[in-house]
PDB file of C-alpha atoms in Angstrom:
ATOM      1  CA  UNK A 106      99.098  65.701  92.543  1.00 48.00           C
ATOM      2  CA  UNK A 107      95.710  64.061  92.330  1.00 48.00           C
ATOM      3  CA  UNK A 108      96.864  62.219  95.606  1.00 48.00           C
ATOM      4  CA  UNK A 109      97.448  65.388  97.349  1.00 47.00           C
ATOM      5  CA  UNK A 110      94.141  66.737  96.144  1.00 43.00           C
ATOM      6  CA  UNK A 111      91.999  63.874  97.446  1.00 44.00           C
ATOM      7  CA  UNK A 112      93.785  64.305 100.834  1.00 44.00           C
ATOM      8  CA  UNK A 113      93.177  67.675 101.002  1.00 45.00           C
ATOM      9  CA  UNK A 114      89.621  67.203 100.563  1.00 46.00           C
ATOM     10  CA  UNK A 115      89.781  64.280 102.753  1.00 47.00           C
ATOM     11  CA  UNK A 116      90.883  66.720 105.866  1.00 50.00           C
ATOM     12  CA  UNK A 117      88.590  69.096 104.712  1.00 51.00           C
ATOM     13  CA  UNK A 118      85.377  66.853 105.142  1.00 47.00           C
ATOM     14  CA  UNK A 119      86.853  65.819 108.584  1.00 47.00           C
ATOM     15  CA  UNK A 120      87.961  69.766 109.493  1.00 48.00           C
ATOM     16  CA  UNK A 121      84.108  70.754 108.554  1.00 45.00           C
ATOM     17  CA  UNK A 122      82.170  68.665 110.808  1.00 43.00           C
ATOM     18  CA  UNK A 123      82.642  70.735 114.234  1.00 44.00           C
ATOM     19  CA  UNK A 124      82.511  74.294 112.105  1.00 41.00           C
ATOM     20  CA  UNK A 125      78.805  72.953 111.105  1.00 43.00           C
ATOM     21  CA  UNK A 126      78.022  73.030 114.810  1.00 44.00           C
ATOM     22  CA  UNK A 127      75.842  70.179 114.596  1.00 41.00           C
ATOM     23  CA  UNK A 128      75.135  69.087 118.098  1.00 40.00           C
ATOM     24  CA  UNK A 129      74.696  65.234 118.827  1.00 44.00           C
ATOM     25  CA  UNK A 130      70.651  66.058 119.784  1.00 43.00           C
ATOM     26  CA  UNK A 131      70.515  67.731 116.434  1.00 43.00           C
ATOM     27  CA  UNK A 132      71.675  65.147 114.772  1.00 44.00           C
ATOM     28  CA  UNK A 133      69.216  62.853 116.334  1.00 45.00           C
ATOM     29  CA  UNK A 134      66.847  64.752 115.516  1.00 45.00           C
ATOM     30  CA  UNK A 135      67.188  65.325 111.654  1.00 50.00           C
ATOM     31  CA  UNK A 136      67.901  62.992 109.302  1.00 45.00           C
ATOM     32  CA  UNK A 137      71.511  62.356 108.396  1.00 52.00           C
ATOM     33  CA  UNK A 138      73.051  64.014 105.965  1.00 55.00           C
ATOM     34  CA  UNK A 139      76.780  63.091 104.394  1.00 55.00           C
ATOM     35  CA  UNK A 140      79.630  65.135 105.355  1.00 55.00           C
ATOM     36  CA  UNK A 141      80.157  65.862 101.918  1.00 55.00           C
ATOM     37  CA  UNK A 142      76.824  67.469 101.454  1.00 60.00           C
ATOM     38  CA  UNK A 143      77.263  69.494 104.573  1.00 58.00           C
ATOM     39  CA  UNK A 144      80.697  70.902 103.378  1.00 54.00           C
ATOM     40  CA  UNK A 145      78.868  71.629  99.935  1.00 60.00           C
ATOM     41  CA  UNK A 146      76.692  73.718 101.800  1.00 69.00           C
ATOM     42  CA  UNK A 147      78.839  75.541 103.120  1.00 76.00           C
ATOM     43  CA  UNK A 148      81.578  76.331 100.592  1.00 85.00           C
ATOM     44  CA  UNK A 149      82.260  73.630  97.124  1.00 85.00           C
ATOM     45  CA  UNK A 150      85.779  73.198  97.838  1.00 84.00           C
ATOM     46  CA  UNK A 151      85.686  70.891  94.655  1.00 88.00           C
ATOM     47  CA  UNK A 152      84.294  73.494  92.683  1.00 90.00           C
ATOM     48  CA  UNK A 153      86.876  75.941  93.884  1.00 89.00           C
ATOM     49  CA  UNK A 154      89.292  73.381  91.984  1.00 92.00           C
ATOM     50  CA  UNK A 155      87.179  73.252  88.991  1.00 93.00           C
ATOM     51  CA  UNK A 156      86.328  76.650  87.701  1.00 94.00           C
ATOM     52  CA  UNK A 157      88.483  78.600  85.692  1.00 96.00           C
ATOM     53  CA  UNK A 158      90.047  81.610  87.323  1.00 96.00           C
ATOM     54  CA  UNK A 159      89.888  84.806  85.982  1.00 96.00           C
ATOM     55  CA  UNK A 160      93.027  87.269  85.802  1.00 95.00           C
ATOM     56  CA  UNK A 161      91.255  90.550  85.603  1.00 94.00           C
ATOM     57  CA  UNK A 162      88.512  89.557  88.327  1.00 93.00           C
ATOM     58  CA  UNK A 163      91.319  88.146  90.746  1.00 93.00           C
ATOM     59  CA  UNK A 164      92.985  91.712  90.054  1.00 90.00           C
ATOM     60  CA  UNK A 165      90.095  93.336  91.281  1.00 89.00           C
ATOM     61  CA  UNK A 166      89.484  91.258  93.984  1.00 88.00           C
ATOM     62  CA  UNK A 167      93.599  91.016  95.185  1.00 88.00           C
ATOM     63  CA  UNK A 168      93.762  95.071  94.923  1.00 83.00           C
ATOM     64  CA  UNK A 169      90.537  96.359  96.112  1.00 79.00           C
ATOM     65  CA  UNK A 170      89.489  97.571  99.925  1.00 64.00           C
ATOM     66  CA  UNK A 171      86.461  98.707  99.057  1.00 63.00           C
ATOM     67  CA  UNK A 172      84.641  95.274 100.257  1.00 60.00           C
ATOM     68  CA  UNK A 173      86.331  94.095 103.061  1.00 57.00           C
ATOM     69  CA  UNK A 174      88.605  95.929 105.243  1.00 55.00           C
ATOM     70  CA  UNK A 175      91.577  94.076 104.512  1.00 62.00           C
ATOM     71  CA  UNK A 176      92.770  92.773 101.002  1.00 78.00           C
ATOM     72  CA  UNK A 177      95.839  90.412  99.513  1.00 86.00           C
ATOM     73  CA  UNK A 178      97.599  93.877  98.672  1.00 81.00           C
ATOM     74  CA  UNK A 179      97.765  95.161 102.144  1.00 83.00           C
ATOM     75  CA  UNK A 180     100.139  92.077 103.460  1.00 87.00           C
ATOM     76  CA  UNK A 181     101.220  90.388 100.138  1.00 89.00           C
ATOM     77  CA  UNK A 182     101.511  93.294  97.507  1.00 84.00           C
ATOM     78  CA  UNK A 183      99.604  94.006  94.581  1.00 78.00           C
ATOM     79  CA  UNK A 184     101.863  92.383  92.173  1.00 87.00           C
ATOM     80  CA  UNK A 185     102.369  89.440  94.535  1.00 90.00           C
ATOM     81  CA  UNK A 186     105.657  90.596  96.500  1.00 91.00           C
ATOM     82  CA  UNK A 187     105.296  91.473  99.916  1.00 89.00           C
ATOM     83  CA  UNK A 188     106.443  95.109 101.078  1.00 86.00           C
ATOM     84  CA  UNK A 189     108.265  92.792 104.042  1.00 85.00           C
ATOM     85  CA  UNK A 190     109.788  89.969 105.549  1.00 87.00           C
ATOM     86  CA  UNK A 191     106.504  88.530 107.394  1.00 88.00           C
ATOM     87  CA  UNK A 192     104.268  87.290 104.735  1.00 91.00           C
ATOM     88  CA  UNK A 193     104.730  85.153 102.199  1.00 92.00           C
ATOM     89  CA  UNK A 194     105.136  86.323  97.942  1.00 94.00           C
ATOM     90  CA  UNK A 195     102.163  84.996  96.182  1.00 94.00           C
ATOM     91  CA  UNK A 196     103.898  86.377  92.637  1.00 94.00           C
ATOM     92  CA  UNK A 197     104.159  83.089  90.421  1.00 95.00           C
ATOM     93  CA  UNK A 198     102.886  80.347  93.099  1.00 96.00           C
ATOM     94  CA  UNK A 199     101.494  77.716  91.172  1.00 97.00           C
ATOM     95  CA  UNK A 200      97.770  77.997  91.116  1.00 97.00           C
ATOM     96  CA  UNK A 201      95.895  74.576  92.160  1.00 96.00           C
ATOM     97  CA  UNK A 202      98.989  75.910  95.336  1.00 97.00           C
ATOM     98  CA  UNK A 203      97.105  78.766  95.708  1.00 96.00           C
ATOM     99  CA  UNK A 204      93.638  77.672  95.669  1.00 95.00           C
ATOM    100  CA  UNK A 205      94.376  74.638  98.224  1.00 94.00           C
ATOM    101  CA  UNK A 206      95.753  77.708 100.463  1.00 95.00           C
ATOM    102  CA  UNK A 207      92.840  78.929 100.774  1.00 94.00           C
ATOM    103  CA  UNK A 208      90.405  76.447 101.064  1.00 92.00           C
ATOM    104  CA  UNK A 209      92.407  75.474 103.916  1.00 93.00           C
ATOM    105  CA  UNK A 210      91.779  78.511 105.436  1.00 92.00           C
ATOM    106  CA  UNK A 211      88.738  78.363 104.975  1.00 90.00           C
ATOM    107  CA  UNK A 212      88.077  74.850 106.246  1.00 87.00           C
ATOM    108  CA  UNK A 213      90.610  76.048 108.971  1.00 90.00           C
ATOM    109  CA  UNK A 214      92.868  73.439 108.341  1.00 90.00           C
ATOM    110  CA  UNK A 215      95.747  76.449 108.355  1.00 92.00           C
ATOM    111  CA  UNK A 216      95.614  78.291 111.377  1.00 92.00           C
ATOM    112  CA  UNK A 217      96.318  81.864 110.646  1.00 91.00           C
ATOM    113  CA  UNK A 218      94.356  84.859 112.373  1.00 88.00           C
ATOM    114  CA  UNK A 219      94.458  87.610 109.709  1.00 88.00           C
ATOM    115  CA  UNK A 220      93.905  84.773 107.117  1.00 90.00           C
ATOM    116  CA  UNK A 221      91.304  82.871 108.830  1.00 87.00           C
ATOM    117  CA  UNK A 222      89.621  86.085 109.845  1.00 86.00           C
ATOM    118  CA  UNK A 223      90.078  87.857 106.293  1.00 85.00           C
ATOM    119  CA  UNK A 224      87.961  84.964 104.239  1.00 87.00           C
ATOM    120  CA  UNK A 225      85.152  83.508 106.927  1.00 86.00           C
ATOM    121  CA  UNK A 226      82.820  85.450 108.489  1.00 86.00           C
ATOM    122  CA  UNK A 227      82.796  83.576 111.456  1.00 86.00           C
ATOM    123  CA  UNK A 228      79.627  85.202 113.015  1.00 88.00           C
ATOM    124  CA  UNK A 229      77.643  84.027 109.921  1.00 85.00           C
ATOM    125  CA  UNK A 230      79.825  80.359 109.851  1.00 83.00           C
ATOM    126  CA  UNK A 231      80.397  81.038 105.849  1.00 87.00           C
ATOM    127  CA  UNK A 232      83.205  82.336 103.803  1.00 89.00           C
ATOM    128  CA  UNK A 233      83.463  85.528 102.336  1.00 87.00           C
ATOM    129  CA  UNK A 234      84.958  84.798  99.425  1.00 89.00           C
ATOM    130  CA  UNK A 235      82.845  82.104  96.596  1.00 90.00           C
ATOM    131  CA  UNK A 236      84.427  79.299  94.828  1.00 92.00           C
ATOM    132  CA  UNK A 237      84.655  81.725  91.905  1.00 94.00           C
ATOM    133  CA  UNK A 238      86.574  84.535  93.553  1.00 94.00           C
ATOM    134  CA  UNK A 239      88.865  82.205  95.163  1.00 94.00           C
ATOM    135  CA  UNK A 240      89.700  80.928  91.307  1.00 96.00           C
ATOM    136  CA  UNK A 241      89.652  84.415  90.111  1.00 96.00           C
ATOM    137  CA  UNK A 242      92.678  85.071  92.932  1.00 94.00           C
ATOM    138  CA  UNK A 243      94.949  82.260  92.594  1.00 96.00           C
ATOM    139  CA  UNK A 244      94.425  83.152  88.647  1.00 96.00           C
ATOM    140  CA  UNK A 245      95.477  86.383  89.515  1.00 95.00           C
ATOM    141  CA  UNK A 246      98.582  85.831  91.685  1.00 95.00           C
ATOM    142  CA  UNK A 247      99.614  82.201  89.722  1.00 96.00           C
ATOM    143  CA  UNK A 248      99.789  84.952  86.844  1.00 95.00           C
ATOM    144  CA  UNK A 249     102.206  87.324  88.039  1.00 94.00           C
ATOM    145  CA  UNK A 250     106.199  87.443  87.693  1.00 91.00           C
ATOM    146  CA  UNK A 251     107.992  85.936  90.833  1.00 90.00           C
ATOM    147  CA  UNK A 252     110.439  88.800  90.246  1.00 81.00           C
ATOM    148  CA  UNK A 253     108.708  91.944  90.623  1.00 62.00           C
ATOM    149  CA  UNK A 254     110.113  95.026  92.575  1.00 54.00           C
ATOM    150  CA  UNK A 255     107.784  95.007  95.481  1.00 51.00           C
ATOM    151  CA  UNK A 256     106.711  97.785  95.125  1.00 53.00           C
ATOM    152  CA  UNK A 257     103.354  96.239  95.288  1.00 49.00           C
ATOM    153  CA  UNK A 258     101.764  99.182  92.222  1.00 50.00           C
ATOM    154  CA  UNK A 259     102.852  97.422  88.696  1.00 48.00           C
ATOM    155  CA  UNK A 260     101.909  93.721  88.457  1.00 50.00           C
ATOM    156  CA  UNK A 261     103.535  92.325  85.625  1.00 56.00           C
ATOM    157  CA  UNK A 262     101.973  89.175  84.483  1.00 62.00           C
ATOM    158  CA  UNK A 263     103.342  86.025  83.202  1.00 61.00           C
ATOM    159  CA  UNK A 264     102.681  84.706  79.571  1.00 56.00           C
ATOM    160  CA  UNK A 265     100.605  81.667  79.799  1.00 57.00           C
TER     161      UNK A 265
END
């Protein structure tokens, strides 16, 4: 597991560099600064790892459409089971799963255009989601039982 993590990081230092649109004059120019502190500055993947995700937050976040246009619940259900056969169940994934998910969309190491386009705001070149939200989802859909009804209205969560 800790292998996998380090290698995921790995690609996403590597992934980062052209998204920081650092020209080779620029770089000349200023003084150099470690991939890893570029990609800190643009989203703490490591921190997305760290924090503790919370259920009710994640809830919010998963169900709501209020903020952005699009949220999990449109394509993936509210309680994790998608209405269809095109996108994946989120409903009991395990959540460091989760959260590498998305910080590989965001670090656009998974190509997907209503993922990709649903948590960067590519005009700005920075996510839309923090390191805490994207805790607060995984909690949220890490939480819920793998065998709901797909109905996508009654989550029913998983004893931790």
């Amino acid at each position: 597991m800790k292998n996998t993590l380090t290698l995921l990081l790995a690609a996403a230092l590597v992934t980062l560099a052209p998204l920081a649109g650092a020209a080779e004059d620029q770089e000349a120019a200023e003084p150099s600064r470690s991939t890893e502190q570029e990609a800190r500055e643009y989203f703490d993947y490591r921190l997305a790892f760290e924090l503790e995700g919370d259920f009710e937050r994640g809830k919010a976040l998963a169900t709501q459409a209020e903020r952005f246009p699009r949220s999990c619940r449109f394509c993936h259900g509210a309680d994790g089971i998608a209405p269809g056969d095109h996108h994946p169940n989120l409903a009991g994934q395990k959540d460091k799963y989760l959260r590498a998910q998305l910080v590989g969309f965001i670090f656009m190491q998974r190509q997907s255009h209503i993922m990709n386009r649903t948590l960067i705001d590519f005009a700005n070149e920075k996510p839309l989601y923090s390191e805490q939200e994207i805790a607060d989802i995984a909690s949220y859909f890490s939480r819920l039982n793998p065998a709901g009804d797909g109905s996508g209205e009654q989550p029913r969560v998983v004893a931790q």
